[in-house]
PDB file of C-alpha atoms in Angstrom:
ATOM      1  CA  UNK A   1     -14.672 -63.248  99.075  1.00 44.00           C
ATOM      2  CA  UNK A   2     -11.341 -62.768 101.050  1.00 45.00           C
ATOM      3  CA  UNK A   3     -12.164 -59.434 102.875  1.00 46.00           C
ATOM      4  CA  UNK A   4     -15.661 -61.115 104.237  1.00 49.00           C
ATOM      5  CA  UNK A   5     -16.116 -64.524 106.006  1.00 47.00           C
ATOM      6  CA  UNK A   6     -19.178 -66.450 107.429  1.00 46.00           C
ATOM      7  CA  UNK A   7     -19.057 -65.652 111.537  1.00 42.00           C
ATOM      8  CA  UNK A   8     -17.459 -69.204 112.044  1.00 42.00           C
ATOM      9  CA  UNK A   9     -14.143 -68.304 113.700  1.00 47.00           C
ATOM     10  CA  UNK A  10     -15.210 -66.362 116.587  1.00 50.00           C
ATOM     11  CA  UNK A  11     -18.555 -66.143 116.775  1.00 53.00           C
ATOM     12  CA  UNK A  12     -21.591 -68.816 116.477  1.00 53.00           C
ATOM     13  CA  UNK A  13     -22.323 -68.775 113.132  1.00 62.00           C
ATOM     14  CA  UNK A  14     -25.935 -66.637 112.336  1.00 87.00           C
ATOM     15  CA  UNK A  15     -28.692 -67.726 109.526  1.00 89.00           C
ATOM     16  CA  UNK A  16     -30.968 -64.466 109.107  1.00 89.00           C
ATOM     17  CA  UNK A  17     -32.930 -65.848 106.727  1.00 87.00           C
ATOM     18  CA  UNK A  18     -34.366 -68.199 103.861  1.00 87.00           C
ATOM     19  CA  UNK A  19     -35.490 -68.366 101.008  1.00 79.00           C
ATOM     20  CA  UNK A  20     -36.464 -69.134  97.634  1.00 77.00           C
ATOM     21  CA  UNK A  21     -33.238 -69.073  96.361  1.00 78.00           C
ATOM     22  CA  UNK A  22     -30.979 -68.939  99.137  1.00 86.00           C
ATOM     23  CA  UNK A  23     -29.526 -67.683 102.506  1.00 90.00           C
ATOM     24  CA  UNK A  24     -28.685 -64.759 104.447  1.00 90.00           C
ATOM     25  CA  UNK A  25     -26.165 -64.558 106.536  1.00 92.00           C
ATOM     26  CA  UNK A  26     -24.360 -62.394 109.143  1.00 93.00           C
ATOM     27  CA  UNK A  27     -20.772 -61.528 107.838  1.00 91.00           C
ATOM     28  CA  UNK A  28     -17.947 -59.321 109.264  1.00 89.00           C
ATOM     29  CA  UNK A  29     -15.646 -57.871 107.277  1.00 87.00           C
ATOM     30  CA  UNK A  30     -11.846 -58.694 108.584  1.00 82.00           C
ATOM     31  CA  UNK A  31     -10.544 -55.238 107.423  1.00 84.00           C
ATOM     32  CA  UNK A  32     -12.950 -53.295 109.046  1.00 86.00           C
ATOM     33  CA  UNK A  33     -15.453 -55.014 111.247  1.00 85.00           C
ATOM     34  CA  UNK A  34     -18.453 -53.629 110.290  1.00 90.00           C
ATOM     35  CA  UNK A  35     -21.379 -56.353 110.080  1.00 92.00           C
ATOM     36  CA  UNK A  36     -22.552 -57.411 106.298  1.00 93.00           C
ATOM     37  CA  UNK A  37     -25.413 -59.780 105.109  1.00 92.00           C
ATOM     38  CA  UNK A  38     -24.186 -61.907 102.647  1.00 92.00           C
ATOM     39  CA  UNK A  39     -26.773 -63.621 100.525  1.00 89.00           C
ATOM     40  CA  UNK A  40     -25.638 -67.262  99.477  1.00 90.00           C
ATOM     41  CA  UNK A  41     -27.280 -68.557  95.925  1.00 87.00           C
ATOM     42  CA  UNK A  42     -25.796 -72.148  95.158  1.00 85.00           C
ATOM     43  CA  UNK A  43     -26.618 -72.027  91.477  1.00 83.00           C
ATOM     44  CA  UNK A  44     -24.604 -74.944  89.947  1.00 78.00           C
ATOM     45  CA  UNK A  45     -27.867 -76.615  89.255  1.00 80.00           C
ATOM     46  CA  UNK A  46     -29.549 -73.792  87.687  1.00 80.00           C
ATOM     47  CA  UNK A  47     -30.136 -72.803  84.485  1.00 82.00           C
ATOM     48  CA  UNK A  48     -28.844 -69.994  82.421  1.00 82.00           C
ATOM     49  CA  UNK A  49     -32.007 -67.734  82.838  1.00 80.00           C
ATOM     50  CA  UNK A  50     -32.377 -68.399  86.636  1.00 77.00           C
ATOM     51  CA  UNK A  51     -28.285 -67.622  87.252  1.00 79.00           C
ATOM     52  CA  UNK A  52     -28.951 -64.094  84.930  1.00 80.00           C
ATOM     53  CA  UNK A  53     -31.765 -63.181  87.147  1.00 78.00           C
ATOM     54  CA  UNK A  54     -29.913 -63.688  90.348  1.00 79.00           C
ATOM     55  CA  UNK A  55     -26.853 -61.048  88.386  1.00 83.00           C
ATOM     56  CA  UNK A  56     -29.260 -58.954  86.935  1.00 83.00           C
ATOM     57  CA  UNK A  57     -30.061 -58.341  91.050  1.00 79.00           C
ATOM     58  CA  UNK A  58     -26.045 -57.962  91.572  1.00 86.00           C
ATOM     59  CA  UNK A  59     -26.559 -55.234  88.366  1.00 88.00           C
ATOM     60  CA  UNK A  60     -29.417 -53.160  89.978  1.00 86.00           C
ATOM     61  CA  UNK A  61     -27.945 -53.249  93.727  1.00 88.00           C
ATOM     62  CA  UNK A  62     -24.810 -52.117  92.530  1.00 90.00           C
ATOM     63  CA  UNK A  63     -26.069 -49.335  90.461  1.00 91.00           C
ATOM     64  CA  UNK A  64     -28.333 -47.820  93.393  1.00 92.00           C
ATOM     65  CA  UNK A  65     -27.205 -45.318  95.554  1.00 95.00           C
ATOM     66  CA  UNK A  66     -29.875 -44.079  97.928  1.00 96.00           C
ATOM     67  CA  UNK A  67     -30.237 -43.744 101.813  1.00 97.00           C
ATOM     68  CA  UNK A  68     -33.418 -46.374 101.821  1.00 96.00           C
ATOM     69  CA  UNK A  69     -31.948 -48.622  99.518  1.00 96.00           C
ATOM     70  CA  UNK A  70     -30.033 -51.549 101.130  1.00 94.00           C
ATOM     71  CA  UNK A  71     -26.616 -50.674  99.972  1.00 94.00           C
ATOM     72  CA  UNK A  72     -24.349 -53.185  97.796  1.00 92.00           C
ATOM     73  CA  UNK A  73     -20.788 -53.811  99.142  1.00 93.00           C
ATOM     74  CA  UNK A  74     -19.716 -56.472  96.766  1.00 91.00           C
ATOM     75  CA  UNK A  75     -20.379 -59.711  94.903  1.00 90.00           C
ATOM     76  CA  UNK A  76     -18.609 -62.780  93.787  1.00 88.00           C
ATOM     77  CA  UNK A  77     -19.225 -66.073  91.687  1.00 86.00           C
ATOM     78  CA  UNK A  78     -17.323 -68.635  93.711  1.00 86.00           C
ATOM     79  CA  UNK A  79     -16.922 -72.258  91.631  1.00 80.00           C
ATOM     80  CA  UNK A  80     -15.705 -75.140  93.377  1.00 73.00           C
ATOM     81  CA  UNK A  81     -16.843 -77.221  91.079  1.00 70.00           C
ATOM     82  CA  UNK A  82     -20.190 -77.340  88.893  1.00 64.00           C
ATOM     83  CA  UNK A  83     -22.439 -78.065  91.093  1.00 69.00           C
ATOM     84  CA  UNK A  84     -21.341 -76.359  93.917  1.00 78.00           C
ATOM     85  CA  UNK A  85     -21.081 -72.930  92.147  1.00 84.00           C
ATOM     86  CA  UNK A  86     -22.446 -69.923  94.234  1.00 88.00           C
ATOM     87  CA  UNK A  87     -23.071 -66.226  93.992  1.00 86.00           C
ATOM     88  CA  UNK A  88     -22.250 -64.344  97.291  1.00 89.00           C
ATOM     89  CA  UNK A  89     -23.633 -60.718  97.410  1.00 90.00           C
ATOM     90  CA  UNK A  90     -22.212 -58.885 100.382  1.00 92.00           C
ATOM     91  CA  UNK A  91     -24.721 -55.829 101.165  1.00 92.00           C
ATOM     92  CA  UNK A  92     -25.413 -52.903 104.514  1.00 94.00           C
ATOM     93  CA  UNK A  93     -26.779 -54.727 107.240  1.00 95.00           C
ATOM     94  CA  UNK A  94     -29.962 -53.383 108.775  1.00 94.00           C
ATOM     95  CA  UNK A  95     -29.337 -54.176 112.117  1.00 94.00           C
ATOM     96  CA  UNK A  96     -33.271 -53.788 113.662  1.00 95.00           C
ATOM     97  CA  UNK A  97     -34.134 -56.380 111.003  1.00 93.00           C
ATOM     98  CA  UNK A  98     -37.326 -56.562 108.800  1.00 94.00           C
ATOM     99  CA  UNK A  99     -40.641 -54.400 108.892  1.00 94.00           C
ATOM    100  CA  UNK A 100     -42.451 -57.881 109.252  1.00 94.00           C
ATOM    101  CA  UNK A 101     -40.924 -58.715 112.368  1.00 94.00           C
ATOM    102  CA  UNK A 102     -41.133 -55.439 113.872  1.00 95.00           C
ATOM    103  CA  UNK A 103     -44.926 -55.692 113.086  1.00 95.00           C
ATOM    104  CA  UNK A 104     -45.346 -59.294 114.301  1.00 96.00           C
ATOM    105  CA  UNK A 105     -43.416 -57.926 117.868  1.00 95.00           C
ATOM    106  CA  UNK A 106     -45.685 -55.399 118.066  1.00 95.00           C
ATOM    107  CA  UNK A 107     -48.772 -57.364 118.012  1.00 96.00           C
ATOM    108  CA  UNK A 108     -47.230 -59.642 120.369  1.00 97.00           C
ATOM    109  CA  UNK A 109     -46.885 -56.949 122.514  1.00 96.00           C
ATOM    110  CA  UNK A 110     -50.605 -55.773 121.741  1.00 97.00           C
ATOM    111  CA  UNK A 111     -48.984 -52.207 121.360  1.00 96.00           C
ATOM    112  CA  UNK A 112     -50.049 -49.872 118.393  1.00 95.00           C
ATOM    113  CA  UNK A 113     -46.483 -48.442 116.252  1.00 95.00           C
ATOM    114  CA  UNK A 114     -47.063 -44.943 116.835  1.00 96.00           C
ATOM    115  CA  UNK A 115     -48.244 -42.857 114.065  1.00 96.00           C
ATOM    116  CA  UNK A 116     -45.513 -40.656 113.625  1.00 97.00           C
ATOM    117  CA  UNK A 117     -43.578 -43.368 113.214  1.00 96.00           C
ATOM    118  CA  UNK A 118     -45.978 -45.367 110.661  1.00 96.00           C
ATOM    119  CA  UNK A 119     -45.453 -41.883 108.553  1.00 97.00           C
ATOM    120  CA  UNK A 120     -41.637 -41.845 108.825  1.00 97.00           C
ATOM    121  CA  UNK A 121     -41.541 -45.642 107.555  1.00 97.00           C
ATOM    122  CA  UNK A 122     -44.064 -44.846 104.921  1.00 97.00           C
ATOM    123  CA  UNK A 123     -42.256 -41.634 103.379  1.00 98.00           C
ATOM    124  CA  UNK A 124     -39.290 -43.055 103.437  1.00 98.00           C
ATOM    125  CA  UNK A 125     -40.487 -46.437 101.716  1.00 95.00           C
ATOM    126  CA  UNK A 126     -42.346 -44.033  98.780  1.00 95.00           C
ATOM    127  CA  UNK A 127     -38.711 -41.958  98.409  1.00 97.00           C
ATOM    128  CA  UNK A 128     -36.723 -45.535  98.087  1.00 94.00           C
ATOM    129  CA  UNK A 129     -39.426 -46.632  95.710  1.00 91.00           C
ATOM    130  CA  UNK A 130     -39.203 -43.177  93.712  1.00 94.00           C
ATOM    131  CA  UNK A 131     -35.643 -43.334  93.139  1.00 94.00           C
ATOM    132  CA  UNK A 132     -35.865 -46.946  91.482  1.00 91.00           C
ATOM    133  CA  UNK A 133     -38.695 -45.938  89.595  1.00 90.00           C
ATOM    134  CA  UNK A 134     -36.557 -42.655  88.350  1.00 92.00           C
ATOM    135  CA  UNK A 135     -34.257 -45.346  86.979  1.00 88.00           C
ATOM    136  CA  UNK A 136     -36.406 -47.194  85.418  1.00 86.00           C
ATOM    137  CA  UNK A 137     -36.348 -50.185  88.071  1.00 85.00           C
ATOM    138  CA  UNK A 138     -39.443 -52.317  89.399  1.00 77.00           C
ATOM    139  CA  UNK A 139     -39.128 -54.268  92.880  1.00 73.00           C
ATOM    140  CA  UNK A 140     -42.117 -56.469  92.327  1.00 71.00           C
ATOM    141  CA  UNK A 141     -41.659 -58.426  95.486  1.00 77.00           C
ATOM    142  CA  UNK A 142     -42.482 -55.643  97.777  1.00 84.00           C
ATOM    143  CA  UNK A 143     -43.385 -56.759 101.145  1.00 90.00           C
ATOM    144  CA  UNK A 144     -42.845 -56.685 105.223  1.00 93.00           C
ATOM    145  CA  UNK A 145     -40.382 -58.931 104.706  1.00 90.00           C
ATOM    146  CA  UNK A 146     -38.361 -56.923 102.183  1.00 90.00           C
ATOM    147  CA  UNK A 147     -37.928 -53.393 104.275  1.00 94.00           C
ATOM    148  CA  UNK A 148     -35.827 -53.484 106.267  1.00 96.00           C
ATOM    149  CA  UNK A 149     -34.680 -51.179 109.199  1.00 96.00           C
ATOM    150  CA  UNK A 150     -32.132 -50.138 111.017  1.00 97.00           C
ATOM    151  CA  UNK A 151     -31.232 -49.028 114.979  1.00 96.00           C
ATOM    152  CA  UNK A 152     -31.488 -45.666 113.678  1.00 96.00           C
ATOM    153  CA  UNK A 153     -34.998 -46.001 112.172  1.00 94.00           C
ATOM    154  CA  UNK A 154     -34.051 -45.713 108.617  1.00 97.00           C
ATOM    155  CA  UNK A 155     -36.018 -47.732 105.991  1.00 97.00           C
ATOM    156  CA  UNK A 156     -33.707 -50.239 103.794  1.00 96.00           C
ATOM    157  CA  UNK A 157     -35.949 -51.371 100.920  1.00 93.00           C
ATOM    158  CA  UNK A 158     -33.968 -54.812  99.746  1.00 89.00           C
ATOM    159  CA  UNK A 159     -34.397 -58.197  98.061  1.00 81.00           C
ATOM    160  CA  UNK A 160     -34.231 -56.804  94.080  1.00 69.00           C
ATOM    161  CA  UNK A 161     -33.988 -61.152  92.961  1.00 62.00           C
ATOM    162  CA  UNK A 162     -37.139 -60.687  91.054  1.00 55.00           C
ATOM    163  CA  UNK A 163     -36.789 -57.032  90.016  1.00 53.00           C
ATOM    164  CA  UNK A 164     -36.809 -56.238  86.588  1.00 56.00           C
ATOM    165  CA  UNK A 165     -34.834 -53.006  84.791  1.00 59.00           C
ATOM    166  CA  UNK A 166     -37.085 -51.574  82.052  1.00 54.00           C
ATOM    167  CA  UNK A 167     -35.016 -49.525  78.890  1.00 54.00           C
ATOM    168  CA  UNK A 168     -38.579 -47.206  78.252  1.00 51.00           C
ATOM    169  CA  UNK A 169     -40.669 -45.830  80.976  1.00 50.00           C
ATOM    170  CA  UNK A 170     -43.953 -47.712  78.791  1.00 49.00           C
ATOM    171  CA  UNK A 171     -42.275 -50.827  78.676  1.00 49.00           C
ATOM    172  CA  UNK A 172     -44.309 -53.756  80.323  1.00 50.00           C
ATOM    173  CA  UNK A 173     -43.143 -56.386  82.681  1.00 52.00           C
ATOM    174  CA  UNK A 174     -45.447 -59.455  83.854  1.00 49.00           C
ATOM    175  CA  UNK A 175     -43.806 -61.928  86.077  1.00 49.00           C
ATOM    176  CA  UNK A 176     -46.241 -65.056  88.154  1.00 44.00           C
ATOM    177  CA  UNK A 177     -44.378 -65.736  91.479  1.00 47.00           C
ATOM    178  CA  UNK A 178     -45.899 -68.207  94.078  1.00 46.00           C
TER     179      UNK A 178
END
């Protein structure tokens, strides 16, 4: 992780988010500048089958390429000693944040999103969601909290922790989360 660095040197350190199984965070690439979210797993404690679901997300990032898919910049397995072992995975940053948020603003606001706009956000989700599907990929933790967008209104679908890669298109996959 020598190219990327938590934002503790010059600038106040930023948590984007929580969650089951780890943290987000706002990273800046020395080499180039450009803004990052890394997502911090400490998996020293976990077990085998928890640490190969959190690669087999590293596995499908990495093998997406598509404009509404959050894009994967890197990942690393840092071990400082058992129980301190992490996996860092450095992906795009969607700089106007999630589709919850922008929802929950809204409502704040007591504004309506405009149609139009409801439309963009909606084909673009089903074309992200196609293109997984065409490689034999399910999300299964789709949500608000999961799309992401950017300052340029494009959709980012992310999060793939709990996705599952299926080898035949009849294959099943069942999964209880929550």
């Amino acid at each position: 992780a020598s190219d990327v660095y938590k934002r503790q040197e010059e600038y106040i350190p930023l948590l984007l988010g929580r969650g089951t199984f780890g943290e987000a965070w706002l990273v800046v690439s020395k080499s180039s500048g450009r803004f990052y979210v890394m997502k911090e797993m400490v998996t020293g404690a976990w077990d085998n089958k928890d640490k190969e679901q959190a690669m087999n997300e590293v596995n499908i990032l990495a093998s997406c390429n598509h404009v509404n898919i959050v894009r994967y910049a890197g990942a690393y397995i840092v071990h400082k000693n058992l129980m301190t072992e992490k996996i860092l995975i450095i992906m795009e940053y969607a700089d106007a944040g999630d589709l919850a948020a922008t929802i929950k603003r809204q409502k704040e606001r007591r504004e309506l999103i405009p149609e139009a706009q409801m439309i963009s956000w909606f084909v673009q989700i089903t074309f992200g969601l196609q293109y997984i599907h065409k490689k034999n990929t399910l999300h299964r933790d789709l949500k608000t909290q999961n799309i992401f967008l950017t300052s340029q209104n494009l959709i980012k679908i992310g999060d793939f922790g709990i996705s599952k890669s299926l080898t035949h298109t009849l294959d099943l996959a069942t999964t209880a989360i929550g």
